[in-house]
XYZ file of C-alpha atoms in Angstrom:
375
model
C -101.594 -34.279 -31.901
C -98.093 -33.099 -33.032
C -98.295 -30.605 -35.827
C -94.602 -30.404 -36.760
C -94.936 -32.807 -39.812
C -97.908 -31.033 -41.197
C -96.524 -27.611 -40.594
C -93.156 -28.613 -42.259
C -94.935 -30.107 -45.397
C -97.087 -26.950 -45.642
C -93.918 -24.811 -45.458
C -92.115 -26.763 -48.250
C -95.357 -26.547 -50.396
C -95.560 -22.772 -49.837
C -92.006 -22.220 -50.758
C -92.140 -24.350 -53.915
C -95.520 -22.832 -55.157
C -94.222 -19.241 -54.432
C -91.134 -19.884 -56.457
C -93.320 -21.138 -59.405
C -95.651 -18.190 -59.062
C -98.652 -20.297 -58.050
C -101.303 -19.606 -55.302
C -100.023 -20.765 -51.894
C -103.249 -21.142 -50.034
C -105.283 -24.317 -49.821
C -105.610 -27.522 -47.641
C -103.257 -30.755 -47.907
C -104.627 -34.104 -48.825
C -103.079 -35.999 -45.990
C -105.350 -37.431 -43.271
C -104.370 -36.141 -39.832
C -105.169 -39.437 -37.961
C -102.894 -41.280 -40.360
C -100.268 -38.807 -39.856
C -100.638 -38.895 -36.071
C -100.337 -42.824 -36.012
C -97.503 -42.821 -38.440
C -95.597 -40.572 -36.158
C -96.197 -42.841 -33.216
C -95.107 -45.902 -35.227
C -91.798 -44.322 -36.513
C -90.653 -43.171 -33.161
C -87.105 -44.337 -32.518
C -86.524 -45.626 -36.216
C -85.251 -44.102 -39.488
C -87.778 -44.414 -42.270
C -90.853 -43.478 -44.213
C -94.500 -44.209 -44.576
C -96.202 -43.201 -47.883
C -99.779 -43.978 -48.525
C -101.782 -42.996 -51.791
C -105.570 -43.141 -52.585
C -105.175 -45.289 -55.840
C -108.093 -43.807 -57.746
C -106.858 -40.370 -57.518
C -103.167 -40.175 -56.572
C -103.894 -38.217 -53.398
C -101.246 -38.578 -50.831
C -103.125 -39.431 -47.736
C -100.177 -40.233 -45.466
C -96.564 -39.183 -45.539
C -94.717 -39.575 -42.461
C -90.730 -39.826 -42.033
C -88.425 -39.964 -39.078
C -84.737 -39.654 -38.705
C -82.251 -38.965 -35.798
C -82.878 -35.373 -36.771
C -86.639 -35.497 -36.936
C -88.959 -35.242 -39.811
C -87.201 -35.279 -43.282
C -89.254 -35.385 -46.272
C -86.256 -36.320 -48.504
C -86.311 -39.803 -47.034
C -89.676 -40.341 -48.804
C -89.261 -38.378 -51.999
C -85.508 -38.132 -52.643
C -83.569 -40.960 -50.966
C -82.552 -43.814 -53.281
C -82.972 -47.290 -51.720
C -82.683 -50.707 -53.137
C -86.159 -52.010 -53.192
C -85.310 -55.672 -52.438
C -88.176 -58.208 -52.948
C -90.949 -55.577 -53.269
C -89.528 -55.021 -56.692
C -90.352 -58.667 -57.901
C -93.835 -57.428 -58.477
C -92.616 -55.137 -61.213
C -90.315 -57.858 -62.646
C -93.174 -60.212 -62.931
C -95.397 -57.726 -64.742
C -92.694 -57.008 -67.302
C -91.702 -60.516 -68.004
C -95.329 -61.558 -68.321
C -96.055 -58.717 -70.690
C -92.954 -59.722 -72.689
C -93.831 -63.335 -72.678
C -90.477 -64.294 -71.167
C -92.485 -66.271 -68.548
C -95.855 -67.802 -68.224
C -97.897 -68.082 -64.974
C -97.546 -71.942 -65.118
C -93.761 -71.982 -65.649
C -92.079 -73.661 -62.688
C -88.531 -73.121 -61.591
C -86.750 -75.345 -59.023
C -84.937 -73.845 -56.099
C -83.029 -76.108 -53.687
C -81.149 -74.181 -50.936
C -81.127 -70.914 -53.054
C -79.527 -69.889 -56.424
C -76.134 -71.314 -57.310
C -74.142 -70.547 -60.272
C -70.287 -71.398 -60.241
C -69.027 -69.578 -57.156
C -72.117 -67.384 -56.887
C -74.763 -68.472 -54.199
C -77.799 -66.702 -53.088
C -79.898 -68.082 -50.238
C -83.518 -68.499 -50.287
C -86.464 -69.265 -47.877
C -86.921 -72.911 -47.322
C -89.977 -73.858 -49.512
C -91.396 -76.698 -51.678
C -89.931 -76.880 -55.182
C -90.432 -76.240 -57.944
C -92.729 -73.140 -57.896
C -94.853 -71.404 -60.331
C -95.172 -67.656 -60.455
C -97.872 -66.965 -57.893
C -96.149 -68.928 -55.305
C -92.787 -67.517 -56.293
C -94.196 -64.171 -55.342
C -95.905 -65.291 -52.163
C -92.730 -67.074 -50.919
C -90.478 -64.493 -52.406
C -88.212 -66.939 -54.161
C -84.919 -65.385 -55.134
C -83.947 -68.149 -57.426
C -87.065 -67.693 -59.459
C -86.455 -63.992 -60.194
C -82.740 -64.245 -60.639
C -83.155 -67.038 -63.118
C -85.769 -65.646 -65.106
C -84.277 -62.023 -65.343
C -81.019 -63.445 -66.461
C -82.703 -65.512 -69.050
C -84.664 -62.512 -70.388
C -81.532 -60.413 -70.873
C -79.714 -63.190 -72.600
C -82.709 -64.491 -74.728
C -81.177 -64.181 -78.276
C -84.478 -65.405 -79.696
C -86.628 -62.487 -78.575
C -83.827 -59.890 -78.593
C -80.871 -59.386 -80.620
C -78.643 -58.236 -77.758
C -78.875 -57.948 -74.049
C -78.890 -54.129 -74.710
C -82.145 -54.505 -76.558
C -83.603 -56.621 -73.821
C -82.435 -54.000 -71.103
C -83.926 -51.049 -73.198
C -87.342 -52.897 -73.496
C -87.253 -53.704 -69.699
C -86.462 -50.116 -68.885
C -89.101 -48.770 -71.132
C -91.862 -51.030 -69.311
C -90.571 -50.073 -66.003
C -90.695 -46.268 -66.842
C -94.227 -46.588 -67.891
C -95.006 -47.647 -64.161
C -93.406 -44.434 -62.878
C -90.031 -45.862 -62.051
C -86.687 -44.396 -63.248
C -87.452 -40.853 -62.678
C -89.262 -38.219 -60.521
C -92.982 -38.812 -60.530
C -93.675 -34.971 -60.377
C -95.138 -34.829 -56.878
C -95.967 -31.243 -55.754
C -93.296 -31.215 -53.101
C -89.808 -29.775 -53.810
C -86.752 -31.883 -53.942
C -88.112 -35.200 -55.496
C -85.429 -37.441 -57.026
C -85.909 -40.557 -59.125
C -83.340 -43.155 -57.869
C -81.551 -45.541 -60.573
C -83.107 -47.626 -63.340
C -80.277 -49.267 -65.381
C -80.220 -48.475 -69.024
C -77.759 -49.425 -71.772
C -75.431 -46.183 -71.265
C -75.370 -46.666 -67.517
C -74.428 -50.400 -67.945
C -71.740 -49.629 -70.430
C -70.129 -47.223 -68.124
C -70.432 -49.389 -65.077
C -69.260 -52.593 -66.794
C -66.570 -51.331 -69.358
C -65.389 -54.885 -69.848
C -68.855 -56.111 -71.110
C -71.942 -57.340 -69.361
C -74.709 -59.768 -69.869
C -77.849 -61.216 -68.093
C -75.784 -62.606 -65.314
C -73.786 -59.546 -64.711
C -77.001 -57.511 -63.866
C -79.404 -60.167 -62.895
C -79.472 -59.031 -59.257
C -81.911 -56.343 -60.259
C -84.371 -59.112 -60.752
C -84.607 -59.428 -56.906
C -84.396 -55.706 -56.364
C -80.638 -55.439 -55.600
C -77.700 -54.225 -57.612
C -78.360 -51.677 -60.261
C -81.838 -50.548 -59.244
C -82.795 -47.833 -56.477
C -86.333 -46.337 -55.806
C -87.742 -43.908 -53.504
C -90.457 -45.008 -50.938
C -92.904 -42.580 -52.863
C -92.139 -44.667 -56.146
C -92.792 -47.832 -54.354
C -96.097 -46.637 -53.146
C -96.867 -45.487 -56.565
C -95.989 -49.080 -57.790
C -98.428 -50.553 -55.221
C -101.077 -48.135 -56.683
C -100.435 -49.251 -60.346
C -100.979 -52.827 -59.377
C -104.119 -51.838 -57.244
C -105.414 -50.037 -60.257
C -104.340 -52.868 -62.588
C -102.418 -50.763 -64.929
C -102.650 -47.017 -64.413
C -101.871 -44.389 -62.000
C -102.481 -40.580 -61.444
C -99.398 -38.612 -60.367
C -99.237 -38.471 -56.579
C -100.008 -35.180 -55.097
C -100.533 -33.561 -51.758
C -102.496 -30.578 -52.710
C -106.327 -30.802 -52.243
C -108.344 -29.194 -55.012
C -110.613 -26.198 -54.100
C -113.120 -24.242 -56.101
C -110.557 -21.312 -56.030
C -107.647 -23.397 -56.774
C -108.155 -26.659 -58.916
C -105.501 -29.030 -59.353
C -103.021 -28.703 -62.379
C -104.006 -30.870 -65.243
C -100.974 -33.210 -64.935
C -102.365 -34.525 -61.679
C -105.817 -35.230 -63.389
C -104.296 -36.999 -66.276
C -104.362 -40.771 -66.110
C -101.077 -42.450 -66.829
C -101.526 -45.816 -68.562
C -98.656 -48.388 -68.448
C -97.260 -50.506 -71.236
C -98.145 -53.695 -69.043
C -100.453 -56.293 -70.448
C -103.770 -56.218 -68.571
C -103.655 -59.939 -68.274
C -100.528 -59.770 -66.277
C -102.026 -58.091 -63.346
C -104.233 -60.826 -62.210
C -101.341 -63.140 -61.446
C -99.221 -60.356 -59.560
C -102.340 -59.421 -57.578
C -102.937 -63.069 -56.674
C -99.204 -63.425 -55.749
C -99.324 -60.514 -53.359
C -102.699 -61.783 -51.941
C -101.191 -65.361 -51.226
C -98.031 -63.570 -49.728
C -100.492 -62.429 -47.015
C -102.544 -65.486 -46.861
C -99.738 -68.012 -46.724
C -96.479 -66.546 -47.575
C -93.872 -64.041 -46.275
C -96.497 -61.529 -44.987
C -99.058 -63.588 -42.973
C -98.498 -61.387 -39.994
C -100.809 -58.744 -41.722
C -103.638 -61.235 -42.742
C -106.980 -60.065 -41.497
C -110.571 -61.346 -41.901
C -111.838 -57.800 -42.169
C -110.611 -57.115 -45.758
C -108.368 -58.929 -48.275
C -104.857 -57.278 -48.379
C -102.390 -57.715 -51.039
C -98.770 -57.271 -50.112
C -95.128 -57.884 -50.910
C -92.344 -58.005 -48.348
C -88.669 -56.953 -49.034
C -85.605 -57.615 -47.022
C -82.879 -55.266 -48.344
C -79.243 -56.316 -47.965
C -76.844 -53.377 -47.127
C -74.004 -52.725 -44.718
C -75.283 -53.261 -41.257
C -78.622 -54.836 -40.275
C -81.025 -55.434 -43.390
C -83.569 -52.642 -44.304
C -87.207 -53.669 -43.876
C -89.697 -52.831 -46.815
C -93.215 -53.562 -47.570
C -95.802 -52.458 -50.265
C -99.309 -53.257 -50.160
C -102.959 -52.259 -51.074
C -106.424 -53.059 -49.856
C -109.136 -54.054 -50.380
C -108.065 -56.471 -53.029
C -110.836 -55.862 -55.394
C -111.959 -52.408 -54.390
C -108.556 -50.590 -53.488
C -108.947 -47.595 -51.276
C -105.253 -47.300 -50.166
C -101.911 -48.219 -51.373
C -98.967 -48.066 -49.170
C -95.138 -48.288 -48.872
C -93.167 -48.501 -45.698
C -89.454 -48.540 -45.547
C -87.481 -48.836 -42.289
C -83.762 -48.502 -42.326
C -82.110 -51.504 -40.494
C -85.460 -52.787 -39.648
C -84.592 -56.491 -40.534
C -86.951 -58.772 -42.457
C -89.763 -57.055 -44.290
C -92.261 -58.932 -42.337
C -90.604 -57.784 -38.972
C -91.283 -54.024 -39.027
C -92.436 -52.641 -42.470
C -95.300 -54.961 -42.872
C -96.896 -54.588 -39.331
C -96.633 -50.688 -39.777
C -98.299 -50.809 -43.012
C -101.097 -53.142 -41.671
C -101.950 -50.530 -38.973
C -102.066 -47.671 -41.324
C -104.307 -49.676 -43.618
C -106.607 -50.565 -40.617
C -106.827 -47.043 -39.455
C -107.848 -45.850 -42.812
C -110.372 -48.530 -43.817
C -111.852 -48.945 -40.180
C -111.585 -45.551 -38.615
C -109.759 -46.772 -35.737
C -107.575 -49.649 -34.464
C -108.972 -52.657 -32.689
C -107.928 -53.385 -29.129
C -105.221 -56.010 -30.395
C -104.030 -53.698 -33.095
C -103.587 -50.836 -30.592
C -101.483 -53.066 -28.445
C -99.350 -53.863 -31.448
C -98.996 -50.223 -32.299
C -97.730 -49.608 -28.711
C -95.241 -52.334 -28.904
C -93.958 -51.094 -32.367
C -93.746 -47.330 -31.116
C -91.551 -48.628 -28.166
C -89.268 -50.375 -30.397
C -86.127 -48.542 -31.138
C -83.942 -49.631 -34.264
C -80.291 -49.029 -34.525
C -77.773 -50.065 -37.233
């Protein structure tokens, strides 16, 4: 097995801990077999794999690749638009606020159209309620509902108040700033607030100006680490432990911040619908390629528009009702979320839960490993 990734992580941790005057001995939480498989799968690609044990916040897999080789900043410091993976967080906030209900339906015919604005969508039946909107990843559903939230003068006096409420809920889920992982160089991405929007749109803004964040584009960027933590929040139905890569020992216990549970401001009732939407995405929606009879997987694909070929993103956790692993995979220029990120995630999940890949999965891993991705 290659040791470059583990060595580099250990070196980064040593330097950071030394600067903080902390002990510099001790093992890491990453699982060598997952690291090895992740390195294979990312060959010839630029991107990241981050996996967390939801019950503890332990990072059990952290693999990155770029033309220059391993670069941990791709996972913890590079801001990316999250694409449709972010619809899970949107649904949680709007359910909590009462902007939407699980049974509310929205029509979508050939995508979202408003004047000269048109955003395409998958071909699907219409109208859709929330669970199916998540499973199918309906852009119209989330653009419409987020714009309506920000322009709702009954619930909020101004769009600025609505954005502040939205921002606070998102931050409670660990978005909008560094999570405090024990690896140096972490950054937090972009989570629009009132001051930012006033600077960006000096002539004024409203729900339609910034509605693109509803589908994970526009004024929102996250790191793969944050996306993985979001999957852990959903897996835990409302809480997380700050992700960390140190393994506690008798001589060096974890700092208290990694043992302190962080509860979100999201309503406990909201999670059942988002969990079911993610499960249906795997059973009959955009992520059916990762469906398995061995254990129920909950996932959400993301296809991220940018210059050049789209980025491929996927978040997931498994098993559905006894989560042992939460994962985020982000592949630059990898195409649809279901094309590259989702299959990679499913293989990491299988390796962790089953201890080895099936014959069919090993064949898929070889095909992915041989696949090279350019811009």
